[in-house]
Coordinates of C-alpha atoms and ligand atoms in Angstrom, one line a residue:
X30 CA 0.0 0.0 0.0
X31 CA 2.8 2.4 0.9
X32 CA 4.5 1.6 -2.4
X33 CA 1.3 2.8 -4.2
X34 CA 1.1 5.9 -2.1
X35 CA 4.6 6.8 -3.0
X36 CA 4.1 6.4 -6.6
X37 CA 0.5 6.8 -7.4
X38 CA 1.1 7.8 -11.0
X39 CA 3.1 4.6 -11.8
X40 CA 0.5 2.4 -10.0
X41 CA -2.3 4.0 -11.9
X42 CA -0.4 3.6 -15.2
X43 CA -0.2 -0.1 -14.6
X44 CA -4.0 -0.2 -14.1
X45 CA -4.4 1.6 -17.4
X46 CA -2.1 -0.9 -19.1
X47 CA -4.3 -3.7 -17.8
X48 CA -7.5 -1.8 -18.9
X49 CA -5.9 -1.5 -22.4
X50 CA -6.1 -5.2 -22.7
X51 CA -9.8 -5.3 -22.0
X52 CA -11.2 -2.2 -23.6
X53 CA -11.1 -0.9 -27.2
X54 CA -8.4 1.7 -28.0
X55 CA -10.8 4.5 -28.6
X56 CA -12.3 4.1 -25.1
X57 CA -8.9 4.3 -23.6
X58 CA -8.1 7.3 -25.7
X59 CA -11.4 9.1 -25.0
X60 CA -11.9 8.4 -21.3
X61 CA -8.7 7.1 -19.7
X62 CA -5.9 9.0 -21.3
X63 CA -7.2 12.3 -19.8
X64 CA -7.3 10.9 -16.3
X65 CA -4.7 12.2 -13.9
X66 CA -3.9 10.2 -10.7
X67 CA -3.5 12.9 -8.1
X68 CA -3.2 11.0 -4.9
X69 CA -4.0 8.1 -2.7
X70 CA -6.3 8.4 0.3
X71 CA -8.3 6.0 2.4
X72 CA -7.1 3.1 0.3
X73 CA -8.4 4.8 -2.8
X74 CA -6.8 6.1 -5.9
X75 CA -7.9 9.7 -6.3
X76 CA -8.3 10.3 -10.0
X77 CA -9.0 13.6 -11.7
X78 CA -11.2 13.7 -14.8
X79 CA -11.6 16.7 -17.0
X80 CA -15.3 17.3 -16.6
X81 CA -18.6 16.0 -15.0
X82 CA -19.6 14.3 -18.3
X83 CA -16.4 12.2 -18.2
X84 CA -17.0 11.4 -14.6
X85 CA -20.5 10.1 -15.2
X86 CA -19.6 8.3 -18.4
X87 CA -16.7 6.4 -16.7
X88 CA -18.8 5.6 -13.7
X89 CA -21.7 4.2 -15.7
X90 CA -19.7 2.3 -18.2
X91 CA -16.3 1.3 -16.8
X92 CA -16.8 1.0 -13.1
X93 CA -16.5 -2.8 -13.0
X94 CA -13.5 -3.0 -15.3
X95 CA -11.6 -0.4 -13.3
X96 CA -12.4 -2.1 -10.0
X97 CA -11.4 -5.5 -11.3
X98 CA -8.1 -4.2 -12.7
X99 CA -7.2 -2.5 -9.4
X100 CA -8.1 -5.6 -7.4
X101 CA -6.3 -7.9 -9.7
X102 CA -3.1 -5.9 -9.7
X103 CA -3.0 -4.8 -6.1
X104 CA -5.2 -5.5 -3.2
X105 CA -8.8 -6.6 -2.9
X106 CA -9.5 -3.7 -0.5
X107 CA -8.4 -1.0 -3.0
X108 CA -10.9 1.4 -4.5
X109 CA -10.8 4.5 -6.6
X110 CA -12.5 7.9 -6.5
X111 CA -13.1 10.2 -9.4
X112 CA -13.0 14.0 -9.1
X113 CA -13.6 16.7 -11.6
X114 CA -10.4 18.6 -12.2
X115 CA -9.7 21.2 -9.5
X116 CA -8.7 24.1 -11.7
X117 CA -12.0 24.1 -13.3
X118 CA -13.9 23.9 -10.1
X119 CA -11.7 26.7 -8.6
X120 CA -12.2 28.8 -11.7
X121 CA -15.9 28.3 -11.6
X122 CA -16.0 29.2 -8.0
X123 CA -13.9 32.3 -8.5
X124 CA -15.9 33.6 -11.4
X125 CA -19.2 33.1 -9.6
X126 CA -18.0 34.8 -6.4
X127 CA -16.6 37.7 -8.4
X128 CA -19.9 38.5 -10.0
X129 CA -21.6 41.6 -8.8
X130 CA -25.2 41.9 -8.0
X131 CA -25.8 43.2 -11.6
X132 CA -24.1 40.2 -13.1
X133 CA -26.1 37.8 -10.9
X134 CA -29.2 39.4 -12.2
X135 CA -28.1 39.0 -15.8
X136 CA -27.2 35.4 -15.2
X137 CA -30.8 34.4 -15.5
X138 CA -30.6 35.2 -19.2
X139 CA -27.0 34.7 -20.0
X140 CA -27.0 31.0 -20.7
X141 CA -24.3 31.3 -23.3
X142 CA -22.9 27.9 -24.3
X143 CA -19.1 28.3 -23.7
X144 CA -18.4 25.6 -26.3
X145 CA -19.8 27.8 -29.1
X146 CA -16.8 30.1 -29.9
X147 CA -15.2 31.4 -33.0
X148 CA -12.1 29.4 -32.6
X149 CA -13.8 26.1 -33.1
X150 CA -16.1 27.3 -35.9
X151 CA -14.9 25.8 -39.2
X152 CA -14.9 28.3 -42.0
X153 CA -15.6 27.5 -45.6
X154 CA -17.0 29.6 -48.4
X155 CA -20.5 28.6 -47.2
X156 CA -20.2 30.6 -44.0
X157 CA -17.1 32.8 -44.2
X158 CA -18.9 36.1 -44.6
X159 CA -21.3 35.3 -41.7
X160 CA -18.4 34.5 -39.4
X161 CA -16.5 37.6 -40.4
X162 CA -19.6 39.8 -39.7
X163 CA -20.2 38.1 -36.4
X164 CA -16.6 38.6 -35.3
X165 CA -16.8 42.2 -36.3
X166 CA -20.0 42.7 -34.3
X167 CA -18.6 41.0 -31.2
X168 CA -15.5 43.2 -31.3
X169 CA -17.5 46.3 -31.8
X170 CA -21.1 45.8 -30.7
X171 CA -23.7 48.4 -31.7
X172 CA -22.0 49.8 -34.9
X173 CA -24.8 51.2 -37.0
X174 CA -24.2 49.4 -40.3
X175 CA -24.2 46.0 -38.6
X176 CA -27.3 46.6 -36.4
X177 CA -29.3 44.5 -36.3
X178 CA -27.3 41.5 -37.4
X179 CA -29.5 38.7 -38.8
X180 CA -27.9 35.3 -39.3
X181 CA -30.2 33.2 -41.4
X182 CA -30.1 29.7 -43.1
X183 CA -31.2 26.1 -42.8
X184 CA -31.2 23.8 -39.8
X185 CA -28.0 22.7 -38.2
X186 CA -25.7 25.1 -40.1
X187 CA -24.2 27.0 -37.2
X188 CA -26.5 30.0 -36.6
X189 CA -26.9 29.3 -32.9
X190 CA -23.1 28.6 -32.6
X191 CA -22.3 31.9 -34.2
X192 CA -24.7 33.8 -32.1
X193 CA -23.3 32.4 -28.9
X194 CA -19.8 33.0 -30.2
X195 CA -20.7 36.7 -30.5
X196 CA -21.8 36.7 -26.9
X197 CA -18.8 34.8 -25.6
X198 CA -16.3 36.9 -27.4
X199 CA -17.9 40.2 -26.4
X200 CA -18.0 39.1 -22.8
X201 CA -14.4 38.1 -22.9
X202 CA -13.5 41.6 -24.0
X203 CA -15.8 43.3 -21.6
X204 CA -17.1 41.2 -18.7
X205 CA -19.4 43.9 -17.6
X206 CA -21.6 43.8 -20.7
X207 CA -25.2 42.8 -20.0
X208 CA -25.8 40.1 -22.6
X209 CA -29.3 38.8 -22.9
X210 CA -29.4 35.6 -24.9
X211 CA -32.7 33.9 -25.4
X212 CA -34.8 31.9 -27.9
X213 CA -37.9 33.5 -29.4
X214 CA -39.9 30.9 -27.6
X215 CA -38.4 31.8 -24.2
X216 CA -39.0 35.5 -25.0
X217 CA -42.7 34.7 -25.7
X218 CA -43.1 32.6 -22.6
X219 CA -41.5 35.3 -20.5
X220 CA -43.8 37.9 -21.9
X221 CA -46.9 35.7 -21.4
X222 CA -45.8 35.1 -17.8
X223 CA -45.3 38.8 -17.2
X224 CA -48.8 39.4 -18.5
X225 CA -50.2 36.8 -16.2
X226 CA -48.4 38.2 -13.2
X227 CA -49.0 41.9 -14.1
X228 CA -45.2 42.3 -14.5
X229 CA -44.9 43.7 -18.0
X230 CA -43.0 46.7 -16.8
X231 CA -40.3 44.5 -15.3
X232 CA -40.3 42.3 -18.4
X233 CA -39.7 45.4 -20.6
X234 CA -37.0 46.7 -18.3
X235 CA -35.1 43.4 -18.2
X236 CA -34.8 43.2 -21.9
X237 CA -34.3 46.9 -22.5
X238 CA -31.4 47.0 -20.1
X239 CA -29.3 44.7 -22.3
X240 CA -26.1 45.8 -24.1
X241 CA -26.4 43.0 -26.5
X242 CA -29.7 41.2 -27.2
X243 CA -29.3 37.8 -28.9
X244 CA -32.6 36.2 -30.0
X245 CA -32.5 32.8 -31.6
X246 CA -35.0 31.5 -34.2
X247 CA -37.2 34.5 -34.6
X248 CA -39.4 32.6 -37.1
X249 CA -41.2 31.3 -34.0
X250 CA -42.6 34.8 -33.5
X251 CA -44.9 33.9 -36.4
X252 CA -48.5 34.7 -35.7
X253 CA -47.8 35.9 -32.1
X254 CA -49.0 39.5 -32.6
X255 CA -48.7 40.8 -29.1
X256 CA -45.3 39.3 -28.5
X257 CA -44.2 40.9 -31.8
X258 CA -45.5 44.2 -30.6
X259 CA -43.5 43.9 -27.4
X260 CA -40.4 42.9 -29.3
X261 CA -40.9 45.8 -31.7
X262 CA -40.7 48.3 -28.8
X263 CA -37.8 46.5 -27.2
X264 CA -36.0 46.5 -30.5
X265 CA -36.6 50.3 -31.0
X266 CA -35.4 51.2 -27.5
X267 CA -32.2 49.2 -27.9
X268 CA -31.5 50.3 -31.4
X269 CA -31.9 53.9 -30.5
X270 CA -29.6 53.5 -27.5
X271 CA -26.9 52.1 -29.9
X272 CA -27.2 48.6 -28.4
X273 CA -26.4 45.6 -30.5
X274 CA -29.2 43.2 -31.6
X275 CA -28.4 39.9 -33.1
X276 CA -31.2 37.6 -34.4
X277 CA -31.2 34.2 -36.2
X278 CA -33.9 33.0 -38.5
X279 CA -34.5 30.1 -40.9
X280 CA -35.0 32.4 -43.9
X281 CA -34.0 35.8 -45.3
X282 CA -36.3 38.3 -43.5
X283 CA -37.8 39.4 -46.9
X284 CA -39.1 35.9 -47.3
X285 CA -40.4 35.3 -43.8
X286 CA -44.2 34.9 -43.3
X287 CA -46.3 35.8 -40.4
X288 CA -44.1 38.6 -39.0
X289 CA -45.2 42.2 -39.1
X290 CA -43.9 44.1 -42.0
X291 CA -42.6 46.9 -39.8
X292 CA -40.4 44.3 -38.0
X293 CA -39.2 42.8 -41.2
X294 CA -38.2 46.2 -42.7
X295 CA -36.3 47.0 -39.5
X296 CA -34.4 43.7 -39.8
X297 CA -33.5 44.4 -43.4
X298 CA -32.1 47.8 -42.4
X299 CA -29.2 46.1 -40.7
X300 CA -27.0 43.4 -42.0
X301 CA -28.3 40.0 -43.1
X302 CA -25.8 37.2 -43.5
X303 CA -26.5 33.6 -44.5
X304 CA -25.0 30.2 -43.7
X305 CA -25.1 27.6 -46.4
X306 CA -24.6 23.8 -46.3
X307 CA -20.9 23.0 -46.2
X308 CA -19.1 21.5 -49.3
X309 CA -17.2 18.3 -49.2
X310 CA -13.9 19.7 -47.9
X311 CA -15.5 21.7 -45.2
X312 CA -17.5 18.6 -44.1
X313 CA -14.2 16.7 -43.8
X314 CA -12.7 19.5 -41.8
X315 CA -15.7 19.6 -39.5
X316 CA -15.6 15.9 -39.0
X317 CA -11.9 15.9 -38.2
X318 CA -12.5 18.7 -35.6
X319 CA -15.5 17.0 -34.0
X320 CA -13.7 13.6 -33.9
X321 CA -10.8 15.4 -32.2
X322 CA -13.0 17.2 -29.8
X323 CA -14.6 13.9 -28.8
X324 CA -11.3 12.1 -28.4
X325 CA -12.1 9.8 -31.3
X326 CA -9.5 8.7 -33.7
X327 CA -10.9 7.9 -37.1
X328 CA -8.9 7.1 -40.2
X329 CA -9.3 9.3 -43.2
X330 CA -11.3 6.9 -45.4
X331 CA -13.9 6.7 -42.6
X332 CA -14.1 10.5 -42.4
X333 CA -14.4 10.8 -46.2
X334 CA -17.1 8.1 -46.3
X335 CA -19.2 10.0 -43.7
X336 CA -18.6 13.3 -45.5
X337 CA -19.8 11.9 -48.8
X338 CA -23.1 10.8 -47.3
X339 CA -24.0 13.4 -44.7
X340 CA -24.3 16.6 -46.6
X341 CA -26.8 19.1 -45.5
X342 CA -26.4 19.6 -41.9
X343 CA -23.5 20.1 -39.5
X344 CA -25.5 18.9 -36.6
X345 CA -25.8 15.6 -38.4
X346 CA -22.1 15.3 -38.9
X347 CA -21.5 15.9 -35.3
X348 CA -24.3 13.5 -34.4
X349 CA -22.7 10.8 -36.4
X350 CA -19.4 11.1 -34.5
X351 CA -21.2 11.0 -31.2
X352 CA -23.3 8.0 -32.2
X353 CA -20.1 6.2 -33.4
X354 CA -18.5 6.9 -30.1
X355 CA -21.5 5.9 -28.1
X356 CA -22.2 2.7 -30.0
X357 CA -18.6 1.5 -29.9
X358 CA -18.3 2.3 -26.2
X359 CA -21.6 0.6 -25.3
X360 CA -21.1 -2.5 -27.5
X361 CA -17.4 -2.5 -26.5
X362 CA -16.2 -2.9 -30.0
X363 CA -13.6 -1.1 -32.1
X364 CA -14.9 1.3 -34.8
X365 CA -14.9 -0.7 -38.0
X366 CA -16.3 -0.2 -41.5
X367 CA -19.4 -2.2 -40.6
X368 CA -20.2 0.0 -37.7
X369 CA -19.6 3.2 -39.6
X370 CA -21.8 2.0 -42.5
X371 CA -24.6 1.1 -40.0
X372 CA -24.4 4.4 -38.2
X373 CA -24.4 6.4 -41.5
X374 CA -27.3 4.4 -42.8
X375 CA -29.3 5.2 -39.7
X376 CA -28.5 8.8 -40.2
X377 CA -29.4 9.1 -43.8
X378 CA -32.6 7.1 -43.0
X379 CA -32.2 4.2 -45.5
X380 CA -29.8 2.6 -47.8
X381 CA -26.6 4.1 -48.9
X382 CA -26.4 4.6 -52.6
X383 CA -29.9 6.0 -53.1
X384 CA -28.6 8.9 -55.0
X385 CA -26.5 6.9 -57.4
X386 CA -27.8 6.8 -61.0
X387 CA -26.9 4.8 -64.1
X388 CA -25.4 8.0 -65.5
X389 CA -23.2 8.3 -62.4
X390 CA -21.9 4.8 -62.7
X391 CA -21.1 5.2 -66.4
X392 CA -19.3 8.5 -65.6
X393 CA -17.1 6.9 -63.0
X394 CA -16.4 3.8 -65.1
X395 CA -15.4 6.1 -67.9
X396 CA -13.1 8.1 -65.7
X397 CA -11.4 5.0 -64.4
X398 CA -11.2 3.0 -67.6
X399 CA -10.6 6.0 -69.9
X400 CA -13.3 4.8 -72.3
X401 CA -15.5 7.7 -73.3
X402 CA -19.1 7.7 -71.9
X403 CA -20.5 7.7 -75.4
X404 CA -18.7 4.5 -76.2
X405 CA -19.8 2.8 -73.1
X406 CA -23.4 3.3 -74.0
X407 CA -22.7 2.8 -77.7
X408 CA -22.5 -0.2 -80.0
X409 CA -18.7 -0.8 -80.4
X410 CA -17.5 -4.3 -79.7
X411 CA -13.8 -3.4 -79.2
X412 CA -12.5 -5.3 -76.3
X413 CA -11.8 -2.5 -73.8
X414 CA -15.0 -0.7 -74.7
X415 CA -17.1 -3.9 -74.3
X416 CA -15.4 -4.5 -70.9
X417 CA -16.1 -1.0 -69.6
X418 CA -19.8 -1.5 -70.7
X419 CA -20.0 -4.9 -68.9
X420 CA -18.5 -3.4 -65.8
X421 CA -21.1 -0.6 -65.9
X422 CA -23.9 -3.1 -66.3
X423 CA -22.6 -5.2 -63.5
X424 CA -22.4 -2.2 -61.1
X425 CA -25.9 -1.0 -62.1
X426 CA -27.3 -4.4 -61.1
X427 CA -25.2 -4.8 -58.1
X428 CA -25.6 -1.4 -56.5
X429 CA -29.0 -0.3 -57.6
X430 CA -30.7 -3.6 -58.5
X431 CA -31.7 -2.2 -61.9
X432 CA -33.8 -4.7 -63.9
X433 CA -32.0 -6.5 -66.8
X434 CA -34.3 -5.0 -69.3
X435 CA -33.7 -1.4 -68.2
X436 CA -29.9 -2.0 -68.1
X437 CA -30.2 -3.4 -71.7
X438 CA -32.2 -0.5 -72.9
X439 CA -29.8 2.1 -71.4
X440 CA -26.7 0.4 -72.9
X441 CA -27.5 0.6 -76.5
X442 CA -30.8 -1.3 -76.6
X443 CA -29.4 -4.7 -75.8
X444 CA -31.6 -7.6 -74.7
X445 CA -31.6 -9.2 -71.3
X446 CA -29.5 -12.2 -72.2
X447 CA -26.6 -9.9 -73.2
X448 CA -26.9 -8.2 -69.9
X449 CA -27.0 -11.6 -68.0
X450 CA -23.9 -12.6 -69.9
X451 CA -22.1 -9.4 -68.9
X452 CA -23.1 -9.9 -65.2
X453 CA -21.7 -13.4 -65.2
X454 CA -18.5 -12.5 -66.9
X455 CA -17.7 -9.6 -64.6
X456 CA -18.8 -11.5 -61.5
X457 CA -16.3 -14.2 -62.4
X458 CA -13.5 -11.9 -63.3
X459 CA -14.0 -9.9 -60.0
X460 CA -13.2 -13.0 -58.0
X461 CA -10.4 -14.3 -60.2
X462 CA -8.7 -11.3 -61.7
X463 CA -6.8 -8.9 -59.5
X464 CA -7.0 -6.0 -62.0
X465 CA -10.8 -6.3 -62.2
X466 CA -11.1 -6.6 -58.5
X467 CA -9.1 -3.4 -58.0
X468 CA -11.0 -1.5 -60.7
X469 CA -14.4 -2.4 -59.3
X470 CA -13.2 -1.5 -55.8
X471 CA -12.0 1.9 -56.9
X472 CA -15.2 2.7 -58.7
X473 CA -17.3 1.7 -55.7
X474 CA -15.1 4.0 -53.6
X475 CA -15.5 6.9 -56.0
X476 CA -19.2 6.4 -55.9
X477 CA -19.0 6.6 -52.1
X478 CA -20.4 3.2 -51.3
X479 CA -17.2 1.5 -50.1
X480 CA -14.3 2.3 -47.9
X481 CA -11.5 0.3 -49.4
Ligands
ADP11 P1 -28.4 26.0 -36.3 O1 -28.6 27.0 -35.1 O2 -28.1 26.7 -37.6 O3 -29.6 25.1 -36.4 P2 -26.3 25.1 -34.6 O4 -25.5 26.4 -34.4 O5 -27.1 24.6 -33.5 O6 -27.1 25.2 -35.9 O7 -25.2 24.0 -35.1 C1 -25.4 22.6 -34.9 C2 -24.2 21.9 -34.4 O8 -23.2 22.0 -35.4 C3 -23.6 22.7 -33.2 O9 -23.1 21.7 -32.3 C4 -22.4 23.5 -33.8 O10 -21.4 23.6 -32.9 C5 -22.0 22.7 -35.0 N1 -21.5 23.5 -36.1 C6 -22.3 24.1 -37.0 N2 -21.5 24.7 -37.9 C7 -20.2 24.5 -37.6 C8 -19.0 24.9 -38.1 N3 -18.9 25.6 -39.2 N4 -17.9 24.5 -37.4 C9 -18.0 23.8 -36.3 N5 -19.1 23.3 -35.8 C10 -20.3 23.7 -36.4
MG12 MG1 -30.2 27.1 -33.8

């Protein structure tokens, strides 16, 4: 026991080595590598974990494994105890005790998510302008040309992230700012409650005392006339006082329905910036970042596979990473191609390869075989052309299950027996001929339906 006490770190390291034999590598990487053994007390290892989430996850998933390893290596009486890292606790304590009365009052509203910052917002041409405008507003809130700032675009594209990043960054520069951050639904609820309790004056004062007012998803003001009325007055007071207003919406204000036109015209007098779906490279960058943030090591082909299939929504990309992590941790298996395919399929809600068409297949076969597309669907019997055609037919059947007749019709009006012959020939070659195997594999990969 004394030996352990004198060298807790070494003792804990041997526990980790033992755990490595029992648990998948990503679990060790995500949950155990960040643990720091800080002491030994009452026959227990005192282990520091980075946050509450890790603490709960480790306790609920790995308690037995840790206990067994410790007992197996040392003494049956030994235990362990997890603590959330001290610095964080101390920092939290300090920041809350430093807050003045005013700040405590603000706290009710200021539920900024400290994970939504500019530093971890990945920029591509789909959101570059929006991010620049947001940064500028956060560095210099209230400048007339950028007031109000409206961030608009589809679901899961980073509007809320940017809005919170404005709040976080402004607060970093000036901790005294009164930042009110709220969703339009909370605003409505707050207003309705104030009506109920005859406290509309307090309600108005609360909002009108903000230096920066952030309201998320203003499309939900739709049809709520009295709330819009209140919001209009709040807006005017803040605007005239040179206070910054930032709003997010699902559409360009000019296209929003159910909001009063006087509000919409005010919105358009400021700056409207949009966020668009990310392109392939940005999706890859986002996946790499999110995997890293979650302590997950994925190889590039997996990242690329996910990025090819999950296209329209950053939240979905993030969700895929979390789901992979959760599934592999719960089932206690390494992340393999099968698991990734399964998770991606769940996410896209059906089979992978839905968007592939005969034209796509012919295009890829043409690129890889260097036979022009027009020849593949033409009549020529030249050997390399006929082979590219047969490969295309084979893939149409294999990937999309296209009927023999339809395949025949597309490839120069051939009958179904010709197609059957092609499928048989290529099927055999794929299992016996290395060149053919490689060619089919790379076409599948290019079409985004395989990893290898
Ligand atoms: P929206 O409000 O547009 O529906 P969110 O801001 O809630 O979308 O974004 C959904 C998730 O995707 C969040 O977890 C956010 O951090 C993340 N996200 C969105 N865009 C990016 C980006 N460009 N870089 C990093 N993370 C992003
Ligand atoms: Mg949002």
